[in-house]
Short mmCIF file of C-alpha atoms in Angstrom, two decimals:
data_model
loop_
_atom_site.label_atom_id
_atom_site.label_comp_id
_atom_site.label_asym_id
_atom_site.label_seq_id
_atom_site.Cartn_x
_atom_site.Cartn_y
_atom_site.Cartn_z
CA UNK A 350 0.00 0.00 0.00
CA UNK A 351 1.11 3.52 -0.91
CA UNK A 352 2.07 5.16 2.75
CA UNK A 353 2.18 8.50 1.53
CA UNK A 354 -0.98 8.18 -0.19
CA UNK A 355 -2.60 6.91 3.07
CA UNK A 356 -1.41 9.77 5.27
CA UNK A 357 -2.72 12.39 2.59
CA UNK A 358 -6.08 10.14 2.18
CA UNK A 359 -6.25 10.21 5.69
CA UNK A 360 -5.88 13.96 6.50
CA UNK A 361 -8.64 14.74 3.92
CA UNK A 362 -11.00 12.54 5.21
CA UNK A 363 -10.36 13.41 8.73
CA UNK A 364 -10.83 17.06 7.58
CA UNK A 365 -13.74 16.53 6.08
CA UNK A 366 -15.82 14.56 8.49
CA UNK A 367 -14.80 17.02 10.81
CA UNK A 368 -16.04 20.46 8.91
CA UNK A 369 -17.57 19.68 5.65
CA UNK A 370 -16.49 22.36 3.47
CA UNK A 371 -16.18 22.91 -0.14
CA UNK A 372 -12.37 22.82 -0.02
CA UNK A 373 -11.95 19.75 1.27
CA UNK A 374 -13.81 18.17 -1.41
CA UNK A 375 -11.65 20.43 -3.74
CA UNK A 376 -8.52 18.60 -2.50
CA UNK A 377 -10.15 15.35 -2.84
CA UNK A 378 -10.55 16.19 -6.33
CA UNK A 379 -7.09 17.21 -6.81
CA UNK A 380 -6.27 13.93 -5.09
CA UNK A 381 -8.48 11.92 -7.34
CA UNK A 382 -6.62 12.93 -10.22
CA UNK A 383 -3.47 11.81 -9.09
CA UNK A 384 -4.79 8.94 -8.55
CA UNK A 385 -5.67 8.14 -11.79
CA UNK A 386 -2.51 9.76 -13.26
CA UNK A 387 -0.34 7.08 -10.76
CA UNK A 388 -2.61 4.04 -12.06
CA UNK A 389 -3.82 3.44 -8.73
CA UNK A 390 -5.67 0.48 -8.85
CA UNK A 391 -9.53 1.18 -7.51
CA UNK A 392 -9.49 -1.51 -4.68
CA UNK A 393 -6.02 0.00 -3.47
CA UNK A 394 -8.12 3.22 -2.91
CA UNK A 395 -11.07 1.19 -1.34
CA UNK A 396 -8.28 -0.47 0.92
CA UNK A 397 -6.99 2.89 2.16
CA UNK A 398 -10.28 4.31 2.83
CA UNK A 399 -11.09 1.10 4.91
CA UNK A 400 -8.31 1.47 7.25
CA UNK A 401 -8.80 5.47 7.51
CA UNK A 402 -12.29 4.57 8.74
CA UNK A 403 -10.90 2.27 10.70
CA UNK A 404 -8.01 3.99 12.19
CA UNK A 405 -11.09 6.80 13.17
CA UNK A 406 -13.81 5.17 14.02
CA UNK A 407 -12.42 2.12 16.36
CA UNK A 408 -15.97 0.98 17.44
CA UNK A 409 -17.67 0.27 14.33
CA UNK A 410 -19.76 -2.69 14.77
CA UNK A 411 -18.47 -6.01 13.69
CA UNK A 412 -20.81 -6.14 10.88
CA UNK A 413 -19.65 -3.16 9.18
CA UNK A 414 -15.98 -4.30 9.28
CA UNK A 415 -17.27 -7.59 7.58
CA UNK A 416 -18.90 -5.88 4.84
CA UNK A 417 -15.75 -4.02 3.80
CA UNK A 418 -14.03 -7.26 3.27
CA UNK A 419 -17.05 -7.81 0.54
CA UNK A 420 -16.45 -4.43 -0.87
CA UNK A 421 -12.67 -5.57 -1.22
CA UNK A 422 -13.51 -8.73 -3.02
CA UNK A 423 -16.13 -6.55 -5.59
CA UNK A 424 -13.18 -3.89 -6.33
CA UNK A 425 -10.45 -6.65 -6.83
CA UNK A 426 -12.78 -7.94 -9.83
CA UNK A 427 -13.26 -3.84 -10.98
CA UNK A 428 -9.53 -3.32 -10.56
CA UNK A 429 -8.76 -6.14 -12.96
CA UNK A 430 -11.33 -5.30 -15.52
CA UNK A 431 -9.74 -1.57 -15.51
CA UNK A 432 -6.42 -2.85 -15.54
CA UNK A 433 -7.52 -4.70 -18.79
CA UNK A 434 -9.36 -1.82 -20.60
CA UNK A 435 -6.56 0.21 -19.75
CA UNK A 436 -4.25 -1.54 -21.19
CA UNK A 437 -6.63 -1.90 -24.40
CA UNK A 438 -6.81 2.17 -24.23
CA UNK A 439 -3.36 2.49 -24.49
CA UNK A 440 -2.99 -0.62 -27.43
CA UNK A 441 -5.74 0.98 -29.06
CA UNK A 442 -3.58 4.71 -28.80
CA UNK A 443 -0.50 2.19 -30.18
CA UNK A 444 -2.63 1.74 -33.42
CA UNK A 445 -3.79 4.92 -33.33
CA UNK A 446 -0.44 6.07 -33.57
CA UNK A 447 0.59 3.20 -36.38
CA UNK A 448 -1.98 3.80 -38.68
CA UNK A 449 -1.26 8.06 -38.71
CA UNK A 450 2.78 6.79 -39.90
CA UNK A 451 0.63 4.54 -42.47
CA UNK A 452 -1.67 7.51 -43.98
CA UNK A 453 1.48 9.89 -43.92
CA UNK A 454 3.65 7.00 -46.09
CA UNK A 455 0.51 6.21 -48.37
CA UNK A 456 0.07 9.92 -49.19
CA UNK A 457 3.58 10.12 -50.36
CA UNK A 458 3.07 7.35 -52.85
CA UNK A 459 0.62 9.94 -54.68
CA UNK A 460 2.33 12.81 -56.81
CA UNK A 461 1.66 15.96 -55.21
CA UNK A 462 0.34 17.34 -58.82
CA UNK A 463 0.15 16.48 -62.31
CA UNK A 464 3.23 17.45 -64.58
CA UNK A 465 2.91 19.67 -66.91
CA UNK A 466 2.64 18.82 -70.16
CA UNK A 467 2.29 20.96 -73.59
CA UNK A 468 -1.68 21.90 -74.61
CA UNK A 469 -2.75 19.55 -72.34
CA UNK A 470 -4.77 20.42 -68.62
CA UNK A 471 -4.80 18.08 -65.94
CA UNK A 472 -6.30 17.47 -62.79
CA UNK A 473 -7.12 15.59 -60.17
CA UNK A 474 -8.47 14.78 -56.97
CA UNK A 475 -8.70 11.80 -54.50
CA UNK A 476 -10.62 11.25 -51.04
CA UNK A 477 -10.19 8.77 -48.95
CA UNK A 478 -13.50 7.91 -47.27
CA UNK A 479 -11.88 6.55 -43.98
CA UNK A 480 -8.50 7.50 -43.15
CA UNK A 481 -6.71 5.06 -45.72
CA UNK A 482 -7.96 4.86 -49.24
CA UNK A 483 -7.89 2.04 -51.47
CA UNK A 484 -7.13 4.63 -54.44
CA UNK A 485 -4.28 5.42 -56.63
CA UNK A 486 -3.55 7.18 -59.36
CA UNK A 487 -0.19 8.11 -60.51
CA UNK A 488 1.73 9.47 -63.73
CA UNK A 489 5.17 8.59 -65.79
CA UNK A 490 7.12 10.36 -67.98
CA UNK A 491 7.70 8.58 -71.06
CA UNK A 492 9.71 11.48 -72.41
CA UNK A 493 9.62 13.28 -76.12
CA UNK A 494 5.98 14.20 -75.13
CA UNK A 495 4.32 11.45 -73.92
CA UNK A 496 2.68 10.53 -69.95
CA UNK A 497 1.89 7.32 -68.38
CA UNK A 498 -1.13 7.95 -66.69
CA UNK A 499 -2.74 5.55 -64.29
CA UNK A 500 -5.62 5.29 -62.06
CA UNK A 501 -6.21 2.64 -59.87
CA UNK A 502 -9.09 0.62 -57.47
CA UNK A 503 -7.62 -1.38 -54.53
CA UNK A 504 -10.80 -3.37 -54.11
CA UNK A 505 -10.07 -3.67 -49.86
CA UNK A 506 -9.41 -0.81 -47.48
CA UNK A 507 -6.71 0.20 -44.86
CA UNK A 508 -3.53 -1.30 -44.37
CA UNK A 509 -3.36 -4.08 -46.74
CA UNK A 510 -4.72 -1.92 -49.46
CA UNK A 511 -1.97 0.64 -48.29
CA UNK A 512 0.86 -2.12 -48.98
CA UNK A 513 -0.78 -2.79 -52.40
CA UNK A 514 -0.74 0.50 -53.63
CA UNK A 515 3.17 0.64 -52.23
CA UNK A 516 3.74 -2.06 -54.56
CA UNK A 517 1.97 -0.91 -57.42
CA UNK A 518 3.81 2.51 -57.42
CA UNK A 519 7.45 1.03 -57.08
CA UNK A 520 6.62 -1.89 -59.73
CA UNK A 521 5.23 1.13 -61.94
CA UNK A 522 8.60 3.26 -61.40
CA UNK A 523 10.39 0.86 -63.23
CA UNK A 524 8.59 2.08 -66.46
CA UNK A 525 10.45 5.65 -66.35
CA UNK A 526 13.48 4.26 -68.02
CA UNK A 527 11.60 1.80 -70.44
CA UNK A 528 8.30 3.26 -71.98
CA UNK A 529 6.28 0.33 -72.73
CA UNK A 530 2.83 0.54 -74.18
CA UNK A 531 0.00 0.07 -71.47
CA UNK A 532 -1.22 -3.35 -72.21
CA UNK A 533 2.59 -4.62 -71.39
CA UNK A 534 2.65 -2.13 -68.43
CA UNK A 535 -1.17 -4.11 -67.85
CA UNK A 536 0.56 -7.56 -68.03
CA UNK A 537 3.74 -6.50 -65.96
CA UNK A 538 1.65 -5.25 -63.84
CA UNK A 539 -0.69 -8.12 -63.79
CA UNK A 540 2.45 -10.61 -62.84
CA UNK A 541 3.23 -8.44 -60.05
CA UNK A 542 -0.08 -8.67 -58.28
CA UNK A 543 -0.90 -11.86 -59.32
CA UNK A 544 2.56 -13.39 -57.78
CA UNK A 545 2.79 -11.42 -54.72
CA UNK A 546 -1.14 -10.25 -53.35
CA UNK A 547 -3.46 -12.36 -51.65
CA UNK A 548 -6.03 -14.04 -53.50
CA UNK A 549 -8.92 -12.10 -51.73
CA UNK A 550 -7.19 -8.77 -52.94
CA UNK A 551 -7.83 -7.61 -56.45
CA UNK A 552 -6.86 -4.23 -58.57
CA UNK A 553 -8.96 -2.60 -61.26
CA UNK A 554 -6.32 0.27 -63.32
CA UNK A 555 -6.42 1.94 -66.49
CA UNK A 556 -3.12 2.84 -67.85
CA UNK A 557 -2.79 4.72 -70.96
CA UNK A 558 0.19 7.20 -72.86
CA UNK A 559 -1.09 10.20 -74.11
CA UNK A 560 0.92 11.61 -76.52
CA UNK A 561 1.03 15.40 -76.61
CA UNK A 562 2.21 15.94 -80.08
CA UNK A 563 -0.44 14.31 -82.35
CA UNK A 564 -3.15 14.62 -79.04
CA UNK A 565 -3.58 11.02 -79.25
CA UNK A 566 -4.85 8.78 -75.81
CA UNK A 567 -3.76 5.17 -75.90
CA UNK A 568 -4.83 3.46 -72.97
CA UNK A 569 -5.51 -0.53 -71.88
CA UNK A 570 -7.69 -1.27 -68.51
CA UNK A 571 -8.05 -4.34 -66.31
CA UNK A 572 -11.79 -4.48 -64.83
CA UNK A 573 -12.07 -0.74 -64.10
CA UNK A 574 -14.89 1.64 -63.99
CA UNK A 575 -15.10 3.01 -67.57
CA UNK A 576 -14.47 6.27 -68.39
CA UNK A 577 -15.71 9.04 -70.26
CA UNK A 578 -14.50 11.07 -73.41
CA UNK A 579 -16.23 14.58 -74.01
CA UNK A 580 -16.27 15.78 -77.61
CA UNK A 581 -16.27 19.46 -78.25
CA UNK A 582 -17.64 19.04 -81.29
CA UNK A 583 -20.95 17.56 -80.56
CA UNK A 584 -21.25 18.49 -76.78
CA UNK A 585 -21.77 14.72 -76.37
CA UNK A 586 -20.12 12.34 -73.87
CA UNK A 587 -19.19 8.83 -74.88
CA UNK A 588 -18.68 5.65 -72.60
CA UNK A 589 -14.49 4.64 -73.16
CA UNK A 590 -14.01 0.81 -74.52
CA UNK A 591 -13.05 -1.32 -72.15
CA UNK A 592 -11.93 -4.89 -71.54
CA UNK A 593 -9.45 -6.85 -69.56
CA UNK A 594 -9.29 -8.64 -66.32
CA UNK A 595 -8.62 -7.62 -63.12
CA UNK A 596 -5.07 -7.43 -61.83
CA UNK A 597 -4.06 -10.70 -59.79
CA UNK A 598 -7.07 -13.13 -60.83
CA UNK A 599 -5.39 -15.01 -63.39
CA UNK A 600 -1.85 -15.31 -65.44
CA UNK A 601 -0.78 -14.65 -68.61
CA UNK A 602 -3.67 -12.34 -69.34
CA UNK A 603 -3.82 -10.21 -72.55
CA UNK A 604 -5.15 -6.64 -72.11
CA UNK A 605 -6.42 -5.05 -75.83
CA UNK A 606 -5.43 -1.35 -76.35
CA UNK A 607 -7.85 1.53 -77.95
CA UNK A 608 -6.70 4.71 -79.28
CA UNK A 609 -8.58 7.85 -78.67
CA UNK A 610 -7.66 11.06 -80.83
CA UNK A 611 -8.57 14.48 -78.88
CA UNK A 612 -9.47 18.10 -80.34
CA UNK A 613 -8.83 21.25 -78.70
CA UNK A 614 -11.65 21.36 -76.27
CA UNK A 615 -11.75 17.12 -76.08
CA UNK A 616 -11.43 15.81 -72.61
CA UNK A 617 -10.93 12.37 -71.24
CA UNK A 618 -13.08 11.63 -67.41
CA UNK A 619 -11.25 8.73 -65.48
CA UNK A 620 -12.70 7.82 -62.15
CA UNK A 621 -13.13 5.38 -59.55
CA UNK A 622 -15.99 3.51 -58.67
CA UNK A 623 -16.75 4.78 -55.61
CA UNK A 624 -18.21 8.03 -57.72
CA UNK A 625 -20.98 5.64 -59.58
CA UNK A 626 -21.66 4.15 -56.54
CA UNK A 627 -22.29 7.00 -54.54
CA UNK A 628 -25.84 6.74 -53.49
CA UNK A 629 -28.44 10.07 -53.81
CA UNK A 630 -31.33 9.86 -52.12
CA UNK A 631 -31.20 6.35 -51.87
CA UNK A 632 -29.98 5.16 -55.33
CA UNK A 633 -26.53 4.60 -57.05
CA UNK A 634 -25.99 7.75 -58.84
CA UNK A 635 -26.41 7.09 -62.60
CA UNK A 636 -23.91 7.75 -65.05
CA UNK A 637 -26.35 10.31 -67.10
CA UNK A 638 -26.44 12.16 -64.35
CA UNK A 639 -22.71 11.97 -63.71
CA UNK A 640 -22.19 13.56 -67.08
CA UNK A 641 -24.88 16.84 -66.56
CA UNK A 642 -22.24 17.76 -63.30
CA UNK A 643 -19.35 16.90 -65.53
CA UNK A 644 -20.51 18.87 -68.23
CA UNK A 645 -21.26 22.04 -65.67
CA UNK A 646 -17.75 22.34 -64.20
CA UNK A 647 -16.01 20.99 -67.62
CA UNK A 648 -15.34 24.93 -68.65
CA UNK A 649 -13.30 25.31 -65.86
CA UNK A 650 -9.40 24.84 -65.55
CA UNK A 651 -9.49 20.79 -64.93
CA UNK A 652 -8.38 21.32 -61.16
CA UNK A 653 -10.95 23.45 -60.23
CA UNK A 654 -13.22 20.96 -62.61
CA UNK A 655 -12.37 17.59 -60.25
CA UNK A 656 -12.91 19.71 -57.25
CA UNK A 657 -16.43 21.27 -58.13
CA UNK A 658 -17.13 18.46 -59.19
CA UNK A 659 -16.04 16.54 -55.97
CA UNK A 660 -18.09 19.03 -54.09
CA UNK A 661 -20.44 18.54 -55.97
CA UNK A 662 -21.53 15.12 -55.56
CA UNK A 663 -20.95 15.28 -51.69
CA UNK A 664 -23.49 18.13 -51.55
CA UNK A 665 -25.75 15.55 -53.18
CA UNK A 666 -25.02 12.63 -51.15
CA UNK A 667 -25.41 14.47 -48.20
CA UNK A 668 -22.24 14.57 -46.77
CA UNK A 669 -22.01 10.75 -46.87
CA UNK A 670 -19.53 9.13 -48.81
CA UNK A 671 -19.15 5.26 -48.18
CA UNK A 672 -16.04 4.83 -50.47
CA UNK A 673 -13.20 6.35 -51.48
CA UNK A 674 -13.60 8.81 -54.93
CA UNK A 675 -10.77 9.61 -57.56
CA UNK A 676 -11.32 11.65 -60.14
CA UNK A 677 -9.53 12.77 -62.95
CA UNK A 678 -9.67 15.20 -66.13
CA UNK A 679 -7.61 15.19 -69.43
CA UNK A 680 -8.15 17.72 -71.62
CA UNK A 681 -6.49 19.10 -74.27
CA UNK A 682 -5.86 22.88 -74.55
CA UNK A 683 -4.40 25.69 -76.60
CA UNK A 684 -0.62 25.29 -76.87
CA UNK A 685 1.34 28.12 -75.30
CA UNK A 686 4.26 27.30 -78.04
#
């Protein structure tokens, strides 16, 4: 038992029970916090108040006595069970702590902003829904005019998602020095996951090269949300071709490419899923209606664009998102040379 604990226990209580005044249950207070600062376990306390009562009140009938041997017993079991969710408090601050290095690491993986590249505006924008996202997007620098770009669905969430996207980026950094064509950077890719992620785990990408000097867009995907291309021209949106697999469910797997041409004004949507699964007022947004917001916001410098439209649909879903949203716009602008 803590002796100097029991002589300042005692003096309060004796205090007290003498003249009840406000500041002696001010220094119990104070006292009480100490307590709990020092870990004190609760049937320590209950012990100390036992033998102050004791120690001032000598003729307490026998009874009483007994019955603080039952209180003992009670706060033992107490003590224990706050011993226990103590020690899950501070495991759970452990985590806490764990998981905050994890979110700083993942966001490093993303590039802080799109490169710039001649007659050509980019932007983007990705929330995480819970503090880790399952996201990724990234871009490479073929050189001579031409970007990898990438954009990427972790289908899972926190940590192992985290590690997945860690491996995506560094397989995908190996591409700076050898500019394949996306369906090889598809099947490298493909290997990768396939060899090294759990079978549970699977990730959706497109990958395509735009090439800034004859405007062209050639691009492969593996199971991901389909974009959209807006024409100028016509004021119309059209659905992008896709077809190929999912990363990691299979070997050897051969992903076709398509070639899109864009016009000044042109612009190329690329999203995750979690923006056509968004739910408003109930139901999955549609993709018709994804194109009206598109199409107000598409004036705007494409930064700007992705975050309107961001806003946007989080106004509409009422401040509820259940997944994680990329989005990003391509779009092809007046040259400055």
């Amino acid at each position: 038992m803590n002796i100097d604990l029991q002589k300042q226990y005692e003096k309060l209580l004796t205090s007290y029970i003498q003249d009840t005044r406000e500041d002696h249950l001010y220094g119990a207070q104070q006292l009480s916090k100490w307590i709990l600062q020092q870990r004190v376990p609760p049937e320590e306390v209950v012990s100390i108040h036992i033998a102050t009562i004791k120690n001032l009140l000598p003729d307490l009938p026998n009874e009483v006595k007994i019955s603080f041997d039952f209180l003992i017993e009670v706060m033992i079991g107490y003590g224990v069970a706050y011993q226990d969710r103590d020690h899950l408090v501070n495991r759970q601050r452990e985590l806490e702590d764990e998981i905050e290095v994890a979110v700083r690491m993942q966001q490093t993986l993303l590039p802080k902003s799109p490169p710039p590249l001649e007659g050509v505006d980019i932007g983007v924008l990705s929330v995480a829904a819970n503090r880790m996202s399952g996201d990724y997007y990234n871009f490479v620098d073929h050189g001579q005019g031409s970007l990898g770009i990438a954009i990427s669905d972790i289908i899972g969430k926190g940590i192992p998602a985290a590690l997945c996207m860690s491996m995506i980026k560094y397989s995908m950094d190996r591409f700076d020095d050898q500019p394949l064509s996306p369906s090889e950077v598809l099947r490298g890719l493909n290997t990768v996951v396939e060899r090294n992620v759990d079978s549970s785990m699977f990730i959706t990408m497109v990958y395509g090269v735009y090439d800034s000097l004859n405007h062209h867009f050639r691009y492969a995907t593996a199971g991901h949300e389909p974009g959209l291309v807006y024409k100028a021209s016509d004021g119309e949106f059209h659905d992008l071709e896709t077809q190929g697999l999912v990363l990691g469910v299979a070997k050897d797997v051969d992903y076709p490419e398509y070639t899109i041409e864009l016009s000044l004004g042109d612009a190329i949507i690329l999203f995750s899923d979690g923006v056509t699964e968004c739910k408003v007022d109930g139901k999955f947004l549609q993709r018709e209606q994804l194109k009206q917001i598109i199409c107000e916001y598409l004036e705007l410098p494409a930064q700007q664009a992705v975050e309107a439209i961001y806003q946007r649909l989080f106004e509409m879903t009422k401040y509820s998102m259940k997944d994680d949203q990329t989005i990003m716009i391509i779009k092809r602008v007046e040259s400055l040379s």
